[in-house]
Short mmCIF file of C-alpha atoms and ligand atoms in Angstrom, two decimals:
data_model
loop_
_atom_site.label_atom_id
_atom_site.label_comp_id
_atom_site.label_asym_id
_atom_site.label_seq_id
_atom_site.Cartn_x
_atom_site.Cartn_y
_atom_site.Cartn_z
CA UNK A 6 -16.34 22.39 2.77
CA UNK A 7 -17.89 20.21 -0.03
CA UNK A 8 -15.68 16.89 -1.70
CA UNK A 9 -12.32 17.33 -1.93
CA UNK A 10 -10.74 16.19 -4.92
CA UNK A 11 -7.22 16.99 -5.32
CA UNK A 12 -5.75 13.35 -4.31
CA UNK A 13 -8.45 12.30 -8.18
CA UNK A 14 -7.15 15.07 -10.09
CA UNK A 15 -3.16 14.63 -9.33
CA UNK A 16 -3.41 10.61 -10.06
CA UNK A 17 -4.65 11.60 -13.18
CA UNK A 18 -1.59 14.06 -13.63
CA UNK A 19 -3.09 17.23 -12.65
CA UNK A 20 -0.76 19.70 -10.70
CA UNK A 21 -2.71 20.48 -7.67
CA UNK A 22 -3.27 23.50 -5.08
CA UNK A 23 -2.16 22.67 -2.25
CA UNK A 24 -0.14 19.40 -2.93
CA UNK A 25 -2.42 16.43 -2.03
CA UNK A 26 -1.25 14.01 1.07
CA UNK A 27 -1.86 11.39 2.75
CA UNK A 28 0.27 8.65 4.50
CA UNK A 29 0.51 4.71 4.56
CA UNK A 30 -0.38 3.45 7.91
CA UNK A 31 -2.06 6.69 8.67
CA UNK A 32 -4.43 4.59 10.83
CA UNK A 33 -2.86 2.89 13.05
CA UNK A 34 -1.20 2.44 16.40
CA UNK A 35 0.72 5.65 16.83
CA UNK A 36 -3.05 7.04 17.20
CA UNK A 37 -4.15 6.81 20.89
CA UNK A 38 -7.33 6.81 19.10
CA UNK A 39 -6.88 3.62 17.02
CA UNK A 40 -5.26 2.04 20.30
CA UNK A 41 -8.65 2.80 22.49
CA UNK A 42 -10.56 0.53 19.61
CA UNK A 43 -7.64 -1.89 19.10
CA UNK A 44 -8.19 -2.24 22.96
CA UNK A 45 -11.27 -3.94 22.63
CA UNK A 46 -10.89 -5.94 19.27
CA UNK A 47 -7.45 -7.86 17.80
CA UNK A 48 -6.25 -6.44 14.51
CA UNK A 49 -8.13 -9.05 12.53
CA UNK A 50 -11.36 -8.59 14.30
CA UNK A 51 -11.38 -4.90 13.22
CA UNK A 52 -10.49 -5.90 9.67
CA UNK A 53 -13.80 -8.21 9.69
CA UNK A 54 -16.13 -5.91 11.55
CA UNK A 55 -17.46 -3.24 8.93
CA UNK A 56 -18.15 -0.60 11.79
CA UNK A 57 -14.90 -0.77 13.06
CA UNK A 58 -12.94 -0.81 10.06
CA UNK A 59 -14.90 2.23 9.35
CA UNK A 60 -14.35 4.44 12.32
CA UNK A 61 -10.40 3.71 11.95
CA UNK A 62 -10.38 4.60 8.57
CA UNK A 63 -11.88 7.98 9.17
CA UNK A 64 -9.95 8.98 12.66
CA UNK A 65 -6.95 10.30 10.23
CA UNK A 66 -9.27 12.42 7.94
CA UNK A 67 -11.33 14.41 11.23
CA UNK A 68 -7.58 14.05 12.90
CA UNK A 69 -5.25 15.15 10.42
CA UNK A 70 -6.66 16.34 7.60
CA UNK A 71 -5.41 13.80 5.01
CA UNK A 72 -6.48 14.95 1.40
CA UNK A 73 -7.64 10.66 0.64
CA UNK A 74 -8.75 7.89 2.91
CA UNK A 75 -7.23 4.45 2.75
CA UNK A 76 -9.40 1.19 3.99
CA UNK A 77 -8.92 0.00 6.57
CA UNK A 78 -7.63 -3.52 6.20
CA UNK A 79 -4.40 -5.88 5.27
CA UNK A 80 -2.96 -7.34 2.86
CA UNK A 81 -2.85 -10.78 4.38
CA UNK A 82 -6.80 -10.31 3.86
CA UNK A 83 -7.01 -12.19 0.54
CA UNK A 84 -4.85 -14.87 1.20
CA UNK A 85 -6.88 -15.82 4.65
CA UNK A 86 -10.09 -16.26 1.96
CA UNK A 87 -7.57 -18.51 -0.44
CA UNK A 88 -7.89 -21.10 2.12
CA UNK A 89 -4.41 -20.12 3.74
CA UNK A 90 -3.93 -20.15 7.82
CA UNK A 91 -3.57 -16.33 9.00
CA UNK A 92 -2.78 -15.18 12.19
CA UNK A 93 -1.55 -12.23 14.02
CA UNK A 94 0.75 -12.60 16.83
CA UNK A 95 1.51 -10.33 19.52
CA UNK A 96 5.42 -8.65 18.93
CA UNK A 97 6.06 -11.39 15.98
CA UNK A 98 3.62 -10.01 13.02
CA UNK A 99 1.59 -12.13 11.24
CA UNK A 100 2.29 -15.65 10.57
CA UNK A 101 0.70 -17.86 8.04
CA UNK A 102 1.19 -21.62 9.17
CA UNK A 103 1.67 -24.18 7.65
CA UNK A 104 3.73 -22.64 4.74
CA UNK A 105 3.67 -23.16 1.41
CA UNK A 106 6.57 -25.04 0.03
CA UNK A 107 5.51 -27.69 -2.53
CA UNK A 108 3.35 -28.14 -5.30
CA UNK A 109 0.59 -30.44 -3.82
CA UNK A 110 0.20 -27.33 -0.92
CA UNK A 111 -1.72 -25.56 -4.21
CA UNK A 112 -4.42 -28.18 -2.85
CA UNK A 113 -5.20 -25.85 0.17
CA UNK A 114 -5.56 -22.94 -1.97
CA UNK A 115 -8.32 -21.70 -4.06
CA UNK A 116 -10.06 -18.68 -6.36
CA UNK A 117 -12.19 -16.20 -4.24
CA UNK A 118 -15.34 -15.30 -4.80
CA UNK A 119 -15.24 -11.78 -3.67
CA UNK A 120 -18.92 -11.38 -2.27
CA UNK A 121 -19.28 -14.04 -0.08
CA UNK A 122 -15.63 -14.80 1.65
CA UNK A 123 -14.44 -11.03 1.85
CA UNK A 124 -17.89 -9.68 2.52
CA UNK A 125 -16.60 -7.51 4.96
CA UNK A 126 -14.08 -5.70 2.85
CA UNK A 127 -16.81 -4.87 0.30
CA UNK A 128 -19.66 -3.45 3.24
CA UNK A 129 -16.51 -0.84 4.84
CA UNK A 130 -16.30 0.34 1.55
CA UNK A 131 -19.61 0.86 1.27
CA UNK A 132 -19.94 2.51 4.56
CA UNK A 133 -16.99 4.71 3.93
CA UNK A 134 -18.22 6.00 0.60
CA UNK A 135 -21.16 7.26 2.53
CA UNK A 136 -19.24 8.67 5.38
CA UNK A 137 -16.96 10.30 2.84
CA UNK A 138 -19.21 11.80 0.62
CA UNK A 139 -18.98 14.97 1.76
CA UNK A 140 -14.64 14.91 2.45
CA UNK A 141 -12.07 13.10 0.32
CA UNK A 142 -12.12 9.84 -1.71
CA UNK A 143 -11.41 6.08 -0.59
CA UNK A 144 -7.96 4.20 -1.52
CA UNK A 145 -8.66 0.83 -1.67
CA UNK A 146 -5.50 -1.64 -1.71
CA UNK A 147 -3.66 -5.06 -2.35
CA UNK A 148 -0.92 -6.72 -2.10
CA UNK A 149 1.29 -7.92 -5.32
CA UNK A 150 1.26 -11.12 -6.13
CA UNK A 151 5.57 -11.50 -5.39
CA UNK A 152 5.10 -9.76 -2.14
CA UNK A 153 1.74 -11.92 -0.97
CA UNK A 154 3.66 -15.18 -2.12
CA UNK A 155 6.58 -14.68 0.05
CA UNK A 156 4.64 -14.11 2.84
CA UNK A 157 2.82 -17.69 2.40
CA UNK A 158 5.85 -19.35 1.63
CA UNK A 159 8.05 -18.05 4.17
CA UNK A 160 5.16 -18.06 6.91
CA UNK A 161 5.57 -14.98 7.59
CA UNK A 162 7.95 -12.03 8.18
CA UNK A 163 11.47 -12.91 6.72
CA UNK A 164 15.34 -11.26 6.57
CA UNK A 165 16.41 -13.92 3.95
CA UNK A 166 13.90 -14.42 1.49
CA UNK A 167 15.49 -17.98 1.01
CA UNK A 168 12.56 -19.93 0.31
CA UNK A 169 10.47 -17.96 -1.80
CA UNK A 170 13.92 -17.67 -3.84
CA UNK A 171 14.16 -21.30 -3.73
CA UNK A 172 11.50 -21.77 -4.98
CA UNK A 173 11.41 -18.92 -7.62
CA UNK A 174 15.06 -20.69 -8.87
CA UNK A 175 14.64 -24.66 -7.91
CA UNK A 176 10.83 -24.98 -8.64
CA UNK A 177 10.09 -22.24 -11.38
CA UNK A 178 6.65 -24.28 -12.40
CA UNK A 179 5.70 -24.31 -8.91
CA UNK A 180 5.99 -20.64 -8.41
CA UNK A 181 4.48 -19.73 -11.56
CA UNK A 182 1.55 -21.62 -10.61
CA UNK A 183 0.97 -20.01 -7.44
CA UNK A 184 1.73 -16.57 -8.83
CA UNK A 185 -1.19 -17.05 -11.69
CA UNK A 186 -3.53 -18.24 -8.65
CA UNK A 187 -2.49 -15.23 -6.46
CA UNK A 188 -3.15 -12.95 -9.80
CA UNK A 189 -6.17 -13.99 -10.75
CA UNK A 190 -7.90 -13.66 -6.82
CA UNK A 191 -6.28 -10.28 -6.85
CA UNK A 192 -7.59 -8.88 -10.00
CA UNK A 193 -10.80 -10.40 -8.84
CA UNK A 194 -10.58 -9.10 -5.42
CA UNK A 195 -9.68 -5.47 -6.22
CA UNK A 196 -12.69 -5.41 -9.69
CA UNK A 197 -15.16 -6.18 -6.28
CA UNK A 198 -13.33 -2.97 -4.12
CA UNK A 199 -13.87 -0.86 -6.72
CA UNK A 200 -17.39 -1.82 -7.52
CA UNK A 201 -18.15 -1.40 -4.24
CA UNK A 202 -16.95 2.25 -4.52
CA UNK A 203 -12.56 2.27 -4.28
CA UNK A 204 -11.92 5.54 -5.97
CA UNK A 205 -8.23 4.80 -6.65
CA UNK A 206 -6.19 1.51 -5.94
CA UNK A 207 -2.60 1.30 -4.37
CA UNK A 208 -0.99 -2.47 -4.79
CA UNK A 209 1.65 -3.51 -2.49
CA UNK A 210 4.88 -4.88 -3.31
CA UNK A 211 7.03 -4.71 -0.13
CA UNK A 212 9.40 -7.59 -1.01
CA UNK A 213 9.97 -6.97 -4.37
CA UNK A 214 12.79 -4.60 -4.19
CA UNK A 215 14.84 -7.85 -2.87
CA UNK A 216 15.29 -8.88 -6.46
CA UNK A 217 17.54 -8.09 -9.20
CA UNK A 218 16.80 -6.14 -11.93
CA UNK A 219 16.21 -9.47 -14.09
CA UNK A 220 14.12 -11.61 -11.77
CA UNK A 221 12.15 -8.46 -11.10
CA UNK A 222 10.71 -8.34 -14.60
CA UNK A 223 9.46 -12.24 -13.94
CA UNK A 224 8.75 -12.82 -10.61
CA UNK A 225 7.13 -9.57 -10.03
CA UNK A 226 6.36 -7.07 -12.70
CA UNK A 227 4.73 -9.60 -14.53
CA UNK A 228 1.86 -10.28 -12.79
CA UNK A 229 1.56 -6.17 -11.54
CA UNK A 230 1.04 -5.55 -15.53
CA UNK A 231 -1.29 -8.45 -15.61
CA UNK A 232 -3.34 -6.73 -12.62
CA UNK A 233 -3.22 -3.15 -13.81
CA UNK A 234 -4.17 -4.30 -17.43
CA UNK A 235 -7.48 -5.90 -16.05
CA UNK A 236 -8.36 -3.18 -14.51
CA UNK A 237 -7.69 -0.41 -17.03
CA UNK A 238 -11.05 -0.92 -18.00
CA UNK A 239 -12.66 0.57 -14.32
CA UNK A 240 -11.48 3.86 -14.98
CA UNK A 241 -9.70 4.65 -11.38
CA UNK A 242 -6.55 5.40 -10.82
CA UNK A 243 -3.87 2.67 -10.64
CA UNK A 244 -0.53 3.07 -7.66
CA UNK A 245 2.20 0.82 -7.61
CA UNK A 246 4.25 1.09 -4.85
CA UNK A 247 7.57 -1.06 -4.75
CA UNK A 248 9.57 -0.40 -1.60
CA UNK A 249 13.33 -0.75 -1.82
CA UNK A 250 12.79 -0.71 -5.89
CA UNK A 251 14.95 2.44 -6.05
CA UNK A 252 16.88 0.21 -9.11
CA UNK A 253 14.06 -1.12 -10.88
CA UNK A 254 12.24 2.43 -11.76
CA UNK A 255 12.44 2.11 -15.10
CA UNK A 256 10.74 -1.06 -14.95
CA UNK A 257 8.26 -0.25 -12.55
CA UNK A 258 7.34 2.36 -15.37
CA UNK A 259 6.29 -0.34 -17.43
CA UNK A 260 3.87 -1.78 -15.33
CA UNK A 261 0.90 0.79 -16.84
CA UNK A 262 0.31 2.20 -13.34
CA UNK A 263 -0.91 5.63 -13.40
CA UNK A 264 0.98 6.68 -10.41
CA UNK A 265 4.56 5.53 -8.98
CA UNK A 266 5.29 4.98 -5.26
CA UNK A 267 8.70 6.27 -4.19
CA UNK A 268 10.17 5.35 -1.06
CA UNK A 269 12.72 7.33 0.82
CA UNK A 270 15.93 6.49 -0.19
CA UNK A 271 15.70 7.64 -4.00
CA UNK A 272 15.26 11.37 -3.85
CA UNK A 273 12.37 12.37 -6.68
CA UNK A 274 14.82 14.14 -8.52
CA UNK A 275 16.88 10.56 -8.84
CA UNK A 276 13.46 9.00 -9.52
CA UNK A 277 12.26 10.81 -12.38
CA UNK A 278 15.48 10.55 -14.68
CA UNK A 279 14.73 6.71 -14.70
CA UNK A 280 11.00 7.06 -14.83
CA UNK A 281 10.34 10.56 -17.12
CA UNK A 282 8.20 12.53 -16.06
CA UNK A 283 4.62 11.64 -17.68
CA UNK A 284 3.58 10.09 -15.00
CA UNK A 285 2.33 11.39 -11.60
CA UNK A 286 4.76 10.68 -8.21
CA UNK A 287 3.52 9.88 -4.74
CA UNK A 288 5.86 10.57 -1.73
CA UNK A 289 8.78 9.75 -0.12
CA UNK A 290 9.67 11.20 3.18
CA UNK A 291 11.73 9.10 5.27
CA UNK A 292 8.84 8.34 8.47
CA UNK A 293 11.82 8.88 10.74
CA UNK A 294 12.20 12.59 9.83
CA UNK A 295 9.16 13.35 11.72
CA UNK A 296 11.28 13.32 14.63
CA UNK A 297 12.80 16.15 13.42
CA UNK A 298 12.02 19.55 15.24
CA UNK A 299 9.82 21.44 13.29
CA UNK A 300 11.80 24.04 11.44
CA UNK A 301 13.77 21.07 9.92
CA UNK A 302 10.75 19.39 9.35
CA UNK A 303 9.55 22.06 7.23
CA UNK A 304 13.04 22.26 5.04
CA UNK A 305 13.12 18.51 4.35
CA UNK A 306 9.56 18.84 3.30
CA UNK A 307 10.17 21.83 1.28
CA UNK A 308 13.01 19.84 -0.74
CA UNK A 309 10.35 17.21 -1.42
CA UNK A 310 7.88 19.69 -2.74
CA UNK A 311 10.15 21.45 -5.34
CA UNK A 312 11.42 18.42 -6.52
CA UNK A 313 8.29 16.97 -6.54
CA UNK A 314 7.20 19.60 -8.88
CA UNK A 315 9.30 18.96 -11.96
CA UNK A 316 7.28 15.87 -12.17
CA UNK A 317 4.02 15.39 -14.19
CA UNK A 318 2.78 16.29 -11.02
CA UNK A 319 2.92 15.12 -6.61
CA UNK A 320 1.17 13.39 -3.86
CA UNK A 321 2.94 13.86 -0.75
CA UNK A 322 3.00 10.34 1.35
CA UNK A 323 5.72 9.09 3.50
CA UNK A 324 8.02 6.47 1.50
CA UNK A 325 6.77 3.65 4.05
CA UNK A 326 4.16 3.77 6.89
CA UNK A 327 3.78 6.11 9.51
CA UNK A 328 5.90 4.29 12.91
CA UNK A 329 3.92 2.91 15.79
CA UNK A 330 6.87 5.52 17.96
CA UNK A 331 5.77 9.02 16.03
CA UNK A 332 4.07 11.70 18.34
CA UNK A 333 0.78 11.63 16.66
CA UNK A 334 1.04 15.55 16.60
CA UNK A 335 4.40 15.92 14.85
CA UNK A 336 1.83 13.54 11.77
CA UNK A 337 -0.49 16.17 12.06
CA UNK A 338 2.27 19.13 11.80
CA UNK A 339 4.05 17.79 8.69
CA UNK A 340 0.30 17.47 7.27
CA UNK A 341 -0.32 21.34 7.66
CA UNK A 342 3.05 22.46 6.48
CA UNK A 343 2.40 20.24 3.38
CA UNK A 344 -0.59 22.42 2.76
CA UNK A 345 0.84 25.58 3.69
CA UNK A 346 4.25 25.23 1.64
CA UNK A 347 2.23 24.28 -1.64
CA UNK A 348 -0.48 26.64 -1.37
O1 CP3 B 27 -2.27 2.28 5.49
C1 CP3 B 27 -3.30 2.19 6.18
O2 CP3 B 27 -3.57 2.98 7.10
C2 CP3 B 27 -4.33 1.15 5.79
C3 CP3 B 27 -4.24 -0.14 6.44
C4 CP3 B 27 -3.06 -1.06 6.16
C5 CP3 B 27 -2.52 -1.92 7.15
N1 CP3 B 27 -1.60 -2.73 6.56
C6 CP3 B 27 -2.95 -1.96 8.55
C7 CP3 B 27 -2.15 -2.67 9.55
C8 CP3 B 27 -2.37 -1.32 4.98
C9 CP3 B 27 -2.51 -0.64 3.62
C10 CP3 B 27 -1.47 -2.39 5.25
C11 CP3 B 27 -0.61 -2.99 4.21
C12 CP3 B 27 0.37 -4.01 4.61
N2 CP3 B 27 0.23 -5.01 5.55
C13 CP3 B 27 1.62 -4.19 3.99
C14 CP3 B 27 2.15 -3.37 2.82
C15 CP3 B 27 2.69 -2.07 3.27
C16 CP3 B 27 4.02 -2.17 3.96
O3 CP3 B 27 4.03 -1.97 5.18
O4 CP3 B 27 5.00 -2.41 3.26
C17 CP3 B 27 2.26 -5.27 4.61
C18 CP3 B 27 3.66 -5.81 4.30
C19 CP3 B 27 1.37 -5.78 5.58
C20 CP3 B 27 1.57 -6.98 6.45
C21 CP3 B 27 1.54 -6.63 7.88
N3 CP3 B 27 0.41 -6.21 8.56
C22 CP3 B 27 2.59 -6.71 8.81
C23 CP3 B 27 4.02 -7.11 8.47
C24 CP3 B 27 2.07 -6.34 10.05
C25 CP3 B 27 2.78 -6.40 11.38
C26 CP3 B 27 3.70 -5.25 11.59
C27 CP3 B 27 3.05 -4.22 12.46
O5 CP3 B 27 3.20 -3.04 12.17
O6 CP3 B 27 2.40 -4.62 13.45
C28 CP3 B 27 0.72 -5.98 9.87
C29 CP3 B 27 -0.23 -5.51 10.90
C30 CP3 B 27 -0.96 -4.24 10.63
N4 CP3 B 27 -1.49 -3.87 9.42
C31 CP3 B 27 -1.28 -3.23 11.58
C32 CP3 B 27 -2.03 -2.27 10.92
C33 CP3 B 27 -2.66 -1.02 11.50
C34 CP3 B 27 -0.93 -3.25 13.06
C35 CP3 B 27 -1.97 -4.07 13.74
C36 CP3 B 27 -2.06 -3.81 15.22
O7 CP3 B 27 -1.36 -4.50 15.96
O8 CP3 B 27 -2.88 -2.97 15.63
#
């Protein structure tokens, strides 16, 4: 079959034959084969074991057919090697205890140093490149600085958003300080994935579609820019995906990313009369729509294609991560008509 490079070419604003795709979360527990691993190890012990991280990563390419590969891994990762408390609890997602609330809790924190306290991240790369050589490239990934601070100052999961916004309004030095911190182990953390061999980089920013349109450009974009300016220089190309951000676009345009993340609820051809359309556009199909039976599976894809083609040019991708509930099969499906309908 030989390398398959159409994921490369359309981040770099290529249109492609077929349409590229692949899925966030495509590894994960809606596979009975990720839940046969996840069996024998907890989440984080397959994040830290190289082998394991490996395997998972690859199940959706043999599976499914994906056109890129995205590490195994979280997140949370980074944050764990900052000197921060990380767990994973059963039905409650992942907690980070104690939280961060004041200035003298910077004390706990600290710069990484990529090779020796996220070792592990760096060797499944490694090991992937090898294992991929022959298929599709590796994604590696972070989280944004806005989205990786409210997890360690909420703790964890949260519906408010209360305290990070506290602090972002009551304590603006504080936050700023922690933001710089979290910026500056992320740019260092994602130069070491792609050294190691990430062919493209997709950075997280789940919680900053909470904000306005004016704290966005402070609290969040900010420090993106800062990221995606650093690594300019490494020549791969740079995602930014902001869920809920269907009212920040034009911003998110500014942040010097090469490609934009949608997610579901602003239909491309919304999207690309706030963003233009030099730039290339990954997504958005709502997850849930792979319930759908298949023939109106295949129109609601079919809608995203052709609208996906007045832009620079596509990568299919859900507009959040595939559900631990989806029929494993009904993933695979949606891949092949993605194929089929863009060939
Ligand atoms: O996309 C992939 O296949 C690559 C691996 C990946 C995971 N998490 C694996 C994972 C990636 C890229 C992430 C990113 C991530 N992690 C985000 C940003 C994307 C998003 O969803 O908006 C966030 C917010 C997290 C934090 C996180 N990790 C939460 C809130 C949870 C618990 C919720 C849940 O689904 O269990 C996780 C756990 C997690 N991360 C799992 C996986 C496969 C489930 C672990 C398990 O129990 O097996």
């Amino acid at each position: 079959m030989g390398f398959n490079d159409n994921f490369l070419k359309a981040c770099m604003g290529e249109k492609t034959t077929p349409v590229p795709v692949w899925f966030m979360r495509q590894a994960g527990r809606y596979l009975p084969e990720y839940q046969e691993i996840r069996g024998k190890a907890d989440f984080l012990t397959m994040c830290k074991t190289p082998e394991l991280a490996a395997e998972v990563t690859l199940q959706p390419v043999d599976l499914l057919g994906v056109d890129a590969a995205i590490l195994f891994s979280d997140i949370l990762i980074p944050l764990e090697a900052m000197g921060a408390n990380l767990s994973f609890v059963e039905g409650k997602g992942p907690v980070l205890e104690p939280p961060f609330r004041h200035e003298d809790d910077l004390k706990r924190l600290h710069l990484i140093e990529p090779q020796k306290d996220v070792s592990f991240v760096l060797e499944t790369i490694k090991i992937l490149r090898r294992e991929l050589s022959e298929k599709v490239p590796l994604i590696g990934f972070a989280g944004a600085p806005f989205t990786l601070a409210t997890y360690l100052v909420e703790g964890g999961t949260t519906k408010s958003f209360v305290n990070i916004k506290r602090m972002l309004f009551s304590a603006p030095d504080t936050f700023r300080k922690l933001l710089d911190l979290i910026t500056e182990v992320t740019i260092s953390y994602l130069s070491a994935q792609i050294d190691a061999g990430a062919q493209a980089i997709q950075l997280f920013d789940t919680w900053a579609g909470i904000l306005t349109r004016h704290d966005f450009k402070d609290a969040a974009l900010l420090y993106a820019r800062r990221i995606f300016n650093a690594l300019k220089s490494k020549n791969v190309p740079l995602i930014y995906f902001v869920f809920n951000g269907g009212h920040l676009l034009d911003l998110i345009r500014l942040s010097g990313a090469n490609v934009i993340g949608l997610d579901w609820r602003t239909d491309i051809e919304t999207a690309l009369k706030l963003i233009g359309n030099d730039v290339t556009i990954q997504g958005n199909l709502d997850p849930c729509l792979l319930f759908l039976p298949e023939e109106r599976l295949r129109d609601r894809i079919s809608q995203i294609l052709y609208q996906g083609y007045v832009a620079k040019s596509h990568i299919f991708n859900l507009g959040h991560g595939v559900l631990p509930e989806i029929p494993p099969e009904k993933v695979k499906l949606a891949i092949d008509i993605i194929h089929e309908l863009s060939r």
